[in-house]
Amino acid sequence: MARNKQSTAARTPQATADSYDNFMARVGMQQPNQHAASTYRANFTSRNRMQIEWAYRSSAIIGSAVDAIADDMTRKGVRITSEIDPKARGVIESLFDELEIWDRLNDTIKWSRLYGGAVGFIMIEGQAPFTPLRLETIGQGKFKGILPLDRWMINPNLQRRIKEMGPHLGKPERYDVVTTATGIPAWSIHHSRLIRFDGVTLPYQQAQTENEWGMSVIERIWDRLTAFDSATMGAAQLVYKAHLRTYKVKKLRELIAMGGPGFEALLKQMDMIRAYQSNEGLTLMDGEDSFETHQYSFSGLDDVISQFAEQISGATQIPLVRLFGQSPKGFSTGDADLANYYDGIGTQQERRLRQPLRKLFDVMYRSELGQPLPEDFTFEFNPLWQMSDVDRSTVAVNTVTAIDTAYQSGLMTRKAAMTDLREASDVTGIGASITDEDINDADEEDPPGIGEIDNPKPVEASGEPISNEPTQDSASRGGHRRWPLRWLKR
């Protein structure tokens, strides 16, 4: 009988002592409490073009969140690291400035972050936009720059898809211009003539709801932004109440109720008090009246606002010193935050800018020089991090010393040393004046001393060579020469 009671008790559900879901304490997402009512709902901020445009124009934080990364990705440009003709290098670099390529790429990235997507139209004069781009058909001087078009100015044609296997498989083959009021014809542009950027990349099903574009970066920070603005505006309103003055009048309620000359006299007295209350003024009042001032301190409010700011900084992945322009608190200089941020910018440059830039280099090379881009053509993004003068001088000294040591030791030729020194000039500031002609004129012969590494000639402290003649006991050692004992000790 006892065994049956024990087994029955074992089958009876028991309330747990504590857990993430606690029925007795009503704690947990499945229990009747306020937190259980929390959820995530559809947020279609990216579709509300007018709202995000108003926010971009009105909010400095949203403006920084959209602009900062685009500005930093295009701020320092690139450097060509492969060996090409100096004249060709100058032509390509000047074309970037003449056609404002970096500014147009900057605008394209900005609008992709603001709206969720944008494209840059590679303008080539004399070619129909709806035809595929064939690089070998680009005429002399026909490249005319890049035209930014945001997602509301151009629609992907979802009826025609790319069928060739590759990174663009399944994407729209053409894009139709829908905004012609700006003077742009109603073109149907082939995808090969476009450089496309998405804001926040979405999974397949969600991308369908955005006409196969990405999501605006504003959408994820919208709730954090409204919380921050509410806190700052609330703090601004509290400033008006930081200093309150009260004036007690005996039988004030009766004076107000009666009105007439008595009430008018009271109002006249209050006007006189306000007029003469100053640093050197006096407050005149009746003997039974009472005047008091109340001051409020808002301690801890700055910490609350700082927490909201840090949440926005984390959501945008932009450090406070870059997003808000404020200096770090405490002993931190902010260098570590900026270094991590610049590493992230470098990653985005490699993922999103390298292939479009190489395509642009090929187009410009054919347009200006009439020949395809060299197969070994390479370039690198210039670093965003700027060293101090002391750090730069230290790196310069160490770099020059290392290159000179390698050259003197016979590990590299003069031409190789000059090439490495010029490549490091962006960081060290030394060697930028070395031209391609200087490098080509440098001899390829072995550097001095290359044949003396295996058989060095020892020298005395005075600089005289040490004799290596055979000693008297050389016969006993098989005739091998033996260095004098005084040199071995040294």
Coordinates of C-alpha atoms in Angstrom, one line a residue:
M1 CA 0.0 0.0 0.0
A2 CA 2.8 2.4 0.9
R3 CA 4.5 1.5 -2.4
N4 CA 1.3 2.5 -4.4
K5 CA 1.1 5.8 -2.5
Q6 CA 4.8 6.5 -3.3
S7 CA 4.4 5.7 -7.0
T8 CA 1.3 7.9 -7.2
A9 CA 3.1 10.8 -5.6
A10 CA 6.0 10.4 -8.1
R11 CA 3.5 10.8 -11.0
T12 CA 2.0 14.0 -9.6
P13 CA 3.4 17.2 -11.2
Q14 CA 5.4 19.2 -8.6
A15 CA 6.2 22.9 -8.9
T16 CA 9.9 23.6 -9.3
A17 CA 11.8 25.5 -6.7
D18 CA 13.1 28.0 -9.3
S19 CA 13.9 28.1 -12.9
Y20 CA 13.6 30.3 -16.0
D21 CA 9.9 29.4 -16.0
N22 CA 8.6 29.5 -12.4
F23 CA 4.9 28.9 -12.1
M24 CA 4.6 29.8 -8.4
A25 CA 6.6 33.0 -8.7
R26 CA 5.1 33.9 -12.1
V27 CA 8.6 34.4 -13.5
G28 CA 9.3 33.5 -17.1
M29 CA 8.1 34.2 -20.6
Q30 CA 5.3 31.6 -20.3
Q31 CA 3.9 33.0 -17.1
P32 CA 1.3 35.7 -16.5
N33 CA 3.6 38.7 -16.0
Q34 CA 4.4 42.0 -17.7
H35 CA 7.7 40.7 -19.2
A36 CA 5.8 37.8 -20.8
A37 CA 3.9 40.2 -22.9
S38 CA 7.1 41.4 -24.7
T39 CA 7.6 40.3 -28.3
Y40 CA 9.0 41.5 -31.6
R41 CA 6.7 42.7 -34.3
A42 CA 7.1 43.6 -37.9
N43 CA 9.0 46.8 -38.4
F44 CA 8.8 48.2 -41.9
T45 CA 10.7 51.4 -41.4
S46 CA 12.7 50.8 -44.5
R47 CA 9.6 51.0 -46.6
N48 CA 8.6 54.4 -45.2
R49 CA 10.8 56.6 -47.4
M50 CA 9.5 59.9 -46.1
Q51 CA 10.0 59.0 -42.5
I52 CA 13.6 57.9 -42.9
E53 CA 14.3 61.0 -45.0
W54 CA 12.9 63.2 -42.3
A55 CA 14.9 61.4 -39.7
Y56 CA 18.1 61.7 -41.8
R57 CA 17.5 65.5 -42.2
S58 CA 16.5 66.1 -38.6
S59 CA 18.6 63.8 -36.4
A60 CA 22.4 64.3 -36.2
I61 CA 22.8 60.8 -34.8
I62 CA 21.0 59.2 -37.8
G63 CA 23.1 61.4 -40.1
S64 CA 26.3 60.2 -38.5
A65 CA 25.1 56.5 -38.4
V66 CA 24.5 56.7 -42.2
D67 CA 27.4 58.9 -43.3
A68 CA 30.3 57.8 -41.0
I69 CA 31.0 54.3 -42.4
A70 CA 30.5 55.5 -46.0
D71 CA 32.9 58.4 -45.5
D72 CA 35.5 56.2 -43.9
M73 CA 35.3 53.5 -46.6
T74 CA 36.1 56.1 -49.2
R75 CA 38.2 58.7 -47.3
K76 CA 41.7 57.6 -47.9
G77 CA 41.4 56.0 -51.3
V78 CA 43.7 53.2 -52.6
R79 CA 47.3 52.9 -53.7
I80 CA 48.4 50.8 -56.8
T81 CA 50.9 48.2 -55.5
S82 CA 51.8 46.6 -58.9
E83 CA 54.5 47.9 -61.2
I84 CA 52.9 49.8 -64.0
D85 CA 54.1 52.6 -66.2
P86 CA 54.4 55.9 -64.2
K87 CA 52.5 57.8 -66.9
A88 CA 49.6 55.3 -66.8
R89 CA 49.5 55.5 -63.0
G90 CA 49.3 59.3 -63.1
V91 CA 46.5 59.2 -65.7
I92 CA 44.4 56.8 -63.7
E93 CA 44.9 58.7 -60.4
S94 CA 44.0 62.0 -62.0
L95 CA 40.8 60.5 -63.5
F96 CA 39.6 59.6 -60.0
D97 CA 39.8 63.3 -59.2
E98 CA 38.5 64.6 -62.5
L99 CA 35.3 62.4 -62.5
E100 CA 34.9 62.6 -58.7
I101 CA 34.8 58.8 -58.5
W102 CA 35.3 58.7 -54.7
D103 CA 32.5 61.2 -54.1
R104 CA 30.1 59.2 -56.3
L105 CA 31.0 55.9 -54.6
N106 CA 30.5 57.6 -51.3
D107 CA 27.0 58.8 -52.2
T108 CA 26.1 55.3 -53.5
I109 CA 27.1 53.7 -50.2
K110 CA 25.3 56.4 -48.2
W111 CA 22.0 55.9 -50.0
S112 CA 22.3 52.1 -49.7
R113 CA 22.7 52.5 -45.9
L114 CA 19.8 55.0 -45.7
Y115 CA 17.3 53.4 -48.0
G116 CA 18.5 49.8 -47.9
G117 CA 19.9 49.6 -51.4
A118 CA 21.5 51.7 -54.2
V119 CA 23.4 51.3 -57.4
G120 CA 26.1 53.2 -59.2
F121 CA 25.6 53.3 -63.0
I122 CA 28.9 53.1 -64.9
M123 CA 28.4 55.7 -67.6
I124 CA 30.0 54.9 -71.0
E125 CA 29.2 57.2 -73.8
G126 CA 27.9 55.7 -77.0
Q127 CA 26.7 52.4 -75.6
A128 CA 23.1 51.3 -75.0
P129 CA 22.5 50.8 -71.2
F130 CA 20.3 47.7 -71.8
T131 CA 23.1 45.8 -73.4
P132 CA 25.7 43.7 -71.5
L133 CA 28.9 45.6 -70.7
R134 CA 31.7 44.3 -73.0
L135 CA 35.0 45.8 -71.8
E136 CA 36.8 45.3 -75.1
T137 CA 34.3 47.7 -76.9
I138 CA 35.0 50.7 -74.6
G139 CA 36.2 53.5 -76.8
Q140 CA 38.9 56.1 -76.1
G141 CA 37.8 58.6 -73.4
K142 CA 34.2 57.2 -73.3
F143 CA 34.1 56.5 -69.6
K144 CA 32.1 59.4 -68.0
G145 CA 31.9 58.5 -64.4
I146 CA 29.4 57.0 -62.0
L147 CA 25.8 58.0 -61.5
P148 CA 24.3 57.1 -58.0
L149 CA 20.7 55.8 -58.1
D150 CA 18.9 54.8 -54.9
R151 CA 16.3 52.0 -54.6
W152 CA 13.4 54.4 -55.1
M153 CA 14.9 55.7 -58.4
I154 CA 15.4 52.3 -59.9
N155 CA 13.5 49.0 -59.8
P156 CA 14.9 45.5 -60.3
N157 CA 13.1 43.7 -63.2
L158 CA 12.1 40.5 -61.4
Q159 CA 10.9 38.9 -64.6
R160 CA 14.4 38.3 -66.0
R161 CA 17.0 36.6 -63.9
I162 CA 20.7 35.8 -64.3
K163 CA 21.1 32.2 -65.3
E164 CA 24.8 31.9 -65.5
M165 CA 26.4 30.2 -62.6
G166 CA 28.4 32.5 -60.4
P167 CA 28.0 35.0 -57.6
H168 CA 25.1 36.8 -59.4
L169 CA 23.1 33.6 -60.2
G170 CA 19.3 34.3 -59.7
K171 CA 19.6 38.0 -59.3
P172 CA 17.8 40.5 -61.6
E173 CA 19.3 40.8 -65.0
R174 CA 18.1 44.4 -65.6
Y175 CA 17.0 47.4 -63.5
D176 CA 14.4 49.9 -64.7
V177 CA 14.8 53.6 -64.0
V178 CA 11.5 55.0 -62.6
T179 CA 12.5 58.6 -61.7
T180 CA 12.8 60.5 -64.9
A181 CA 12.0 64.0 -63.4
T182 CA 15.8 64.5 -62.8
G183 CA 16.5 64.2 -66.5
I184 CA 17.5 60.6 -66.5
P185 CA 15.8 58.7 -69.4
A186 CA 13.6 55.7 -68.6
W187 CA 16.4 53.3 -69.2
S188 CA 16.4 49.5 -68.6
I189 CA 20.0 49.0 -67.4
H190 CA 21.8 45.7 -67.6
H191 CA 23.2 44.5 -64.3
S192 CA 26.8 44.4 -65.7
R193 CA 26.8 48.2 -65.9
L194 CA 25.8 48.7 -62.3
I195 CA 27.7 48.6 -59.0
R196 CA 25.2 47.5 -56.4
F197 CA 25.3 48.0 -52.6
D198 CA 22.7 46.8 -50.1
G199 CA 22.3 48.3 -46.7
V200 CA 21.7 45.4 -44.2
T201 CA 21.6 42.2 -46.2
L202 CA 18.3 40.3 -45.5
P203 CA 17.5 36.5 -45.8
Y204 CA 15.6 35.4 -48.8
Q205 CA 12.0 35.7 -47.5
Q206 CA 12.6 39.1 -46.0
A207 CA 14.4 40.3 -49.1
Q208 CA 11.2 39.5 -51.1
T209 CA 9.2 42.0 -48.9
E210 CA 11.7 44.7 -49.8
N211 CA 11.6 44.2 -53.6
E212 CA 14.9 42.2 -53.2
W213 CA 16.8 45.1 -51.7
G214 CA 18.4 45.2 -48.3
M215 CA 17.2 46.9 -45.1
S216 CA 18.0 50.5 -44.0
V217 CA 20.5 50.7 -41.1
I218 CA 18.0 53.0 -39.4
E219 CA 15.5 50.3 -38.9
R220 CA 17.5 48.4 -36.3
I221 CA 18.4 51.5 -34.2
W222 CA 14.9 53.1 -34.3
D223 CA 13.8 52.0 -30.9
R224 CA 17.2 52.9 -29.3
L225 CA 17.2 56.2 -31.0
T226 CA 13.7 57.2 -29.8
A227 CA 14.7 56.2 -26.3
F228 CA 17.8 58.3 -26.4
D229 CA 15.9 61.3 -27.9
S230 CA 13.2 61.0 -25.2
A231 CA 15.8 60.9 -22.5
T232 CA 17.7 64.0 -23.8
M233 CA 14.5 66.0 -24.5
G234 CA 13.2 65.1 -21.0
A235 CA 16.4 66.3 -19.5
A236 CA 16.1 69.5 -21.4
Q237 CA 12.6 70.1 -20.1
L238 CA 13.8 69.5 -16.5
V239 CA 16.3 72.4 -16.8
Y240 CA 13.3 74.8 -16.8
K241 CA 12.3 73.4 -13.4
A242 CA 15.7 73.3 -11.9
H243 CA 15.0 76.6 -10.0
L244 CA 11.5 77.2 -8.7
R245 CA 10.2 80.2 -6.7
T246 CA 7.1 80.1 -4.4
Y247 CA 5.3 83.0 -2.8
K248 CA 2.8 82.5 0.0
V249 CA 0.0 85.0 0.4
K250 CA -2.4 84.9 3.3
K251 CA -6.0 84.3 2.2
L252 CA -4.9 84.1 -1.5
R253 CA -7.9 82.0 -2.4
E254 CA -10.3 84.6 -1.1
L255 CA -8.6 87.4 -3.0
I256 CA -8.8 85.4 -6.2
A257 CA -12.5 84.6 -5.6
M258 CA -13.4 88.2 -4.8
G259 CA -11.5 89.7 -7.7
G260 CA -11.8 93.5 -8.1
P261 CA -9.2 96.0 -6.8
G262 CA -7.8 93.5 -4.2
F263 CA -6.9 90.9 -6.8
E264 CA -5.6 93.5 -9.2
A265 CA -3.4 94.9 -6.5
L266 CA -2.0 91.4 -5.9
L267 CA -1.1 91.0 -9.6
K268 CA 0.5 94.5 -9.6
Q269 CA 2.6 93.5 -6.6
M270 CA 3.8 90.2 -8.4
D271 CA 4.8 92.2 -11.5
M272 CA 6.8 94.6 -9.3
I273 CA 8.6 91.7 -7.6
R274 CA 9.5 90.2 -11.0
A275 CA 10.7 93.5 -12.2
Y276 CA 13.1 94.2 -9.3
Q277 CA 14.3 90.7 -8.7
S278 CA 17.9 90.8 -9.9
N279 CA 21.4 90.4 -8.5
E280 CA 21.2 93.8 -6.8
G281 CA 17.4 94.1 -6.4
L282 CA 15.2 93.6 -3.4
T283 CA 12.0 91.5 -2.9
L284 CA 9.3 93.7 -1.3
M285 CA 6.5 91.8 0.4
D286 CA 4.0 92.0 3.3
G287 CA 5.1 90.9 6.7
E288 CA 2.8 87.9 6.6
D289 CA 3.9 86.8 3.2
S290 CA 6.6 84.2 2.6
F291 CA 9.0 83.8 -0.4
E292 CA 11.0 80.6 -1.0
T293 CA 13.3 79.2 -3.7
H294 CA 13.7 75.5 -4.5
Q295 CA 16.7 74.0 -6.4
Y296 CA 16.8 70.5 -7.8
S297 CA 19.9 68.5 -8.7
F298 CA 19.7 65.8 -11.4
S299 CA 22.4 63.5 -10.3
G300 CA 22.6 60.2 -12.2
L301 CA 20.8 61.6 -15.2
D302 CA 24.0 61.9 -17.2
D303 CA 24.8 58.2 -16.6
V304 CA 21.3 57.3 -17.9
I305 CA 21.8 59.3 -21.1
S306 CA 25.3 57.8 -21.5
Q307 CA 23.9 54.3 -21.3
F308 CA 21.4 55.1 -24.1
A309 CA 24.2 56.6 -26.2
E310 CA 26.3 53.4 -25.7
Q311 CA 23.4 51.3 -26.9
I312 CA 23.2 53.3 -30.1
S313 CA 26.9 53.1 -30.5
G314 CA 26.8 49.3 -30.2
A315 CA 23.8 49.0 -32.6
T316 CA 25.6 51.0 -35.3
Q317 CA 29.0 49.5 -34.6
I318 CA 30.5 53.0 -34.5
P319 CA 32.5 54.0 -31.4
L320 CA 31.3 56.9 -29.3
V321 CA 34.3 59.0 -30.2
R322 CA 33.3 58.7 -34.0
L323 CA 29.5 58.7 -33.7
F324 CA 29.1 61.5 -31.1
G325 CA 32.5 63.2 -31.4
Q326 CA 33.0 63.0 -27.6
S327 CA 36.2 62.3 -25.8
P328 CA 36.4 59.0 -23.8
K329 CA 36.1 59.2 -20.1
G330 CA 38.6 58.0 -17.5
F331 CA 42.0 56.8 -18.5
S332 CA 41.0 55.5 -22.0
T333 CA 42.2 57.5 -25.0
G334 CA 39.7 55.8 -27.4
D335 CA 42.6 54.6 -29.6
A336 CA 41.6 50.9 -29.0
D337 CA 38.0 51.6 -30.0
L338 CA 39.0 53.4 -33.1
A339 CA 41.5 50.7 -34.0
N340 CA 38.8 48.0 -33.8
Y341 CA 36.5 50.3 -35.8
Y342 CA 39.0 50.8 -38.5
D343 CA 39.6 47.1 -38.7
G344 CA 35.9 46.7 -39.3
I345 CA 36.0 49.4 -42.0
G346 CA 38.9 47.5 -43.6
T347 CA 36.8 44.3 -43.7
Q348 CA 33.9 46.1 -45.4
Q349 CA 36.3 47.6 -47.9
E350 CA 37.6 44.2 -48.8
R351 CA 34.2 42.6 -49.0
R352 CA 32.2 45.4 -50.7
L353 CA 34.6 47.7 -52.5
R354 CA 37.4 45.6 -53.9
Q355 CA 35.6 43.9 -56.8
P356 CA 33.7 47.1 -57.9
L357 CA 37.0 49.1 -57.8
R358 CA 38.8 46.5 -59.8
K359 CA 36.0 46.6 -62.4
L360 CA 36.3 50.4 -62.5
F361 CA 40.1 50.3 -62.9
D362 CA 39.6 48.0 -65.9
V363 CA 37.1 50.4 -67.4
M364 CA 39.3 53.4 -66.9
Y365 CA 42.4 51.6 -68.1
R366 CA 40.7 50.7 -71.4
S367 CA 39.0 54.2 -71.8
E368 CA 42.2 56.2 -71.1
L369 CA 45.0 53.9 -72.2
G370 CA 43.3 51.8 -74.8
Q371 CA 44.4 48.5 -73.3
P372 CA 43.2 45.9 -70.8
L373 CA 44.2 46.0 -67.2
P374 CA 47.4 44.0 -66.6
E375 CA 46.8 40.6 -65.2
D376 CA 49.1 41.2 -62.2
F377 CA 47.4 44.5 -61.4
T378 CA 47.0 44.9 -57.6
F379 CA 46.0 47.7 -55.2
E380 CA 45.6 48.1 -51.5
F381 CA 43.3 50.4 -49.4
N382 CA 45.2 53.1 -47.7
P383 CA 45.1 52.7 -43.9
L384 CA 42.7 54.9 -41.9
W385 CA 44.8 54.8 -38.7
Q386 CA 47.1 57.8 -38.5
M387 CA 50.2 57.4 -36.3
S388 CA 51.6 60.2 -34.2
D389 CA 54.8 61.9 -35.3
V390 CA 56.8 60.0 -32.7
D391 CA 55.5 56.6 -33.8
R392 CA 55.9 57.5 -37.4
S393 CA 59.6 58.5 -36.9
T394 CA 60.2 55.3 -35.0
V395 CA 58.7 53.1 -37.7
A396 CA 60.6 55.0 -40.4
V397 CA 64.0 54.5 -38.6
N398 CA 63.3 50.8 -38.0
T399 CA 62.1 50.3 -41.6
V400 CA 65.1 52.1 -43.2
T401 CA 67.5 50.3 -40.9
A402 CA 66.0 46.9 -41.7
I403 CA 66.1 47.5 -45.5
D404 CA 69.7 48.8 -45.4
T405 CA 70.8 45.9 -43.3
A406 CA 69.2 43.4 -45.7
Y407 CA 70.9 45.2 -48.6
Q408 CA 74.3 45.4 -47.0
S409 CA 74.1 41.7 -46.0
G410 CA 73.5 40.7 -49.6
L411 CA 69.9 39.5 -49.0
M412 CA 68.4 41.9 -51.6
T413 CA 69.6 44.0 -54.6
R414 CA 69.6 47.8 -54.8
K415 CA 66.5 47.7 -57.0
A416 CA 64.6 45.5 -54.5
A417 CA 65.6 47.8 -51.6
M418 CA 64.5 50.9 -53.4
T419 CA 61.1 49.3 -54.3
D420 CA 60.4 48.2 -50.7
L421 CA 61.4 51.6 -49.4
R422 CA 59.0 53.3 -51.8
E423 CA 56.2 50.9 -50.9
A424 CA 56.6 51.7 -47.3
S425 CA 56.6 55.5 -47.9
D426 CA 52.8 55.8 -47.1
V427 CA 53.6 54.8 -43.6
T428 CA 57.1 56.0 -43.0
G429 CA 57.0 59.2 -45.1
I430 CA 60.5 58.3 -46.5
G431 CA 61.0 57.1 -50.1
A432 CA 58.0 58.7 -51.8
S433 CA 60.3 60.6 -54.1
I434 CA 61.8 57.5 -55.6
T435 CA 60.5 57.2 -59.1
D436 CA 60.1 54.2 -61.4
E437 CA 63.0 55.5 -63.5
D438 CA 65.2 55.5 -60.4
I439 CA 64.3 51.9 -59.7
N440 CA 64.8 50.8 -63.4
D441 CA 68.2 52.5 -63.5
A442 CA 69.3 50.7 -60.3
D443 CA 71.7 47.9 -61.1
E444 CA 70.7 44.3 -60.5
E445 CA 74.2 43.3 -59.5
D446 CA 74.9 41.6 -56.3
P447 CA 75.3 44.1 -53.4
P448 CA 78.7 44.6 -51.9
G449 CA 79.9 41.8 -49.7
I450 CA 77.6 39.1 -51.0
G451 CA 80.5 36.7 -51.6
E452 CA 82.1 37.5 -48.3
I453 CA 79.3 36.2 -46.1
D454 CA 80.6 32.6 -45.9
N455 CA 84.3 33.6 -45.4
P456 CA 84.4 36.8 -43.4
K457 CA 87.8 38.4 -42.8
P458 CA 88.3 39.1 -39.1
V459 CA 89.7 42.5 -38.2
E460 CA 91.6 43.9 -35.3
A461 CA 90.1 46.6 -33.1
S462 CA 92.3 49.1 -35.0
G463 CA 90.6 48.0 -38.3
E464 CA 93.7 46.0 -39.6
P465 CA 92.9 42.5 -40.9
I466 CA 94.0 39.7 -38.6
S467 CA 96.5 37.3 -40.1
N468 CA 95.3 33.9 -40.8
E469 CA 98.7 32.4 -41.6
P470 CA 99.3 28.8 -40.5
T471 CA 100.6 28.4 -36.9
Q472 CA 103.5 26.3 -35.9
D473 CA 101.2 23.4 -34.9
S474 CA 99.3 23.5 -38.2
A475 CA 101.0 20.3 -39.3
S476 CA 99.7 18.5 -36.3
R477 CA 96.2 19.6 -37.2
G478 CA 96.4 18.3 -40.7
G479 CA 97.7 21.6 -42.2
H480 CA 94.4 23.5 -41.5
R481 CA 94.7 27.1 -40.7
R482 CA 94.0 28.2 -37.2
W483 CA 92.8 31.6 -36.2
P484 CA 95.1 33.4 -33.6
L485 CA 93.9 32.9 -30.0
R486 CA 93.6 36.6 -29.4
W487 CA 90.9 36.8 -32.2
L488 CA 89.0 33.8 -30.9
K489 CA 88.8 35.4 -27.5
R490 CA 87.2 38.4 -29.1

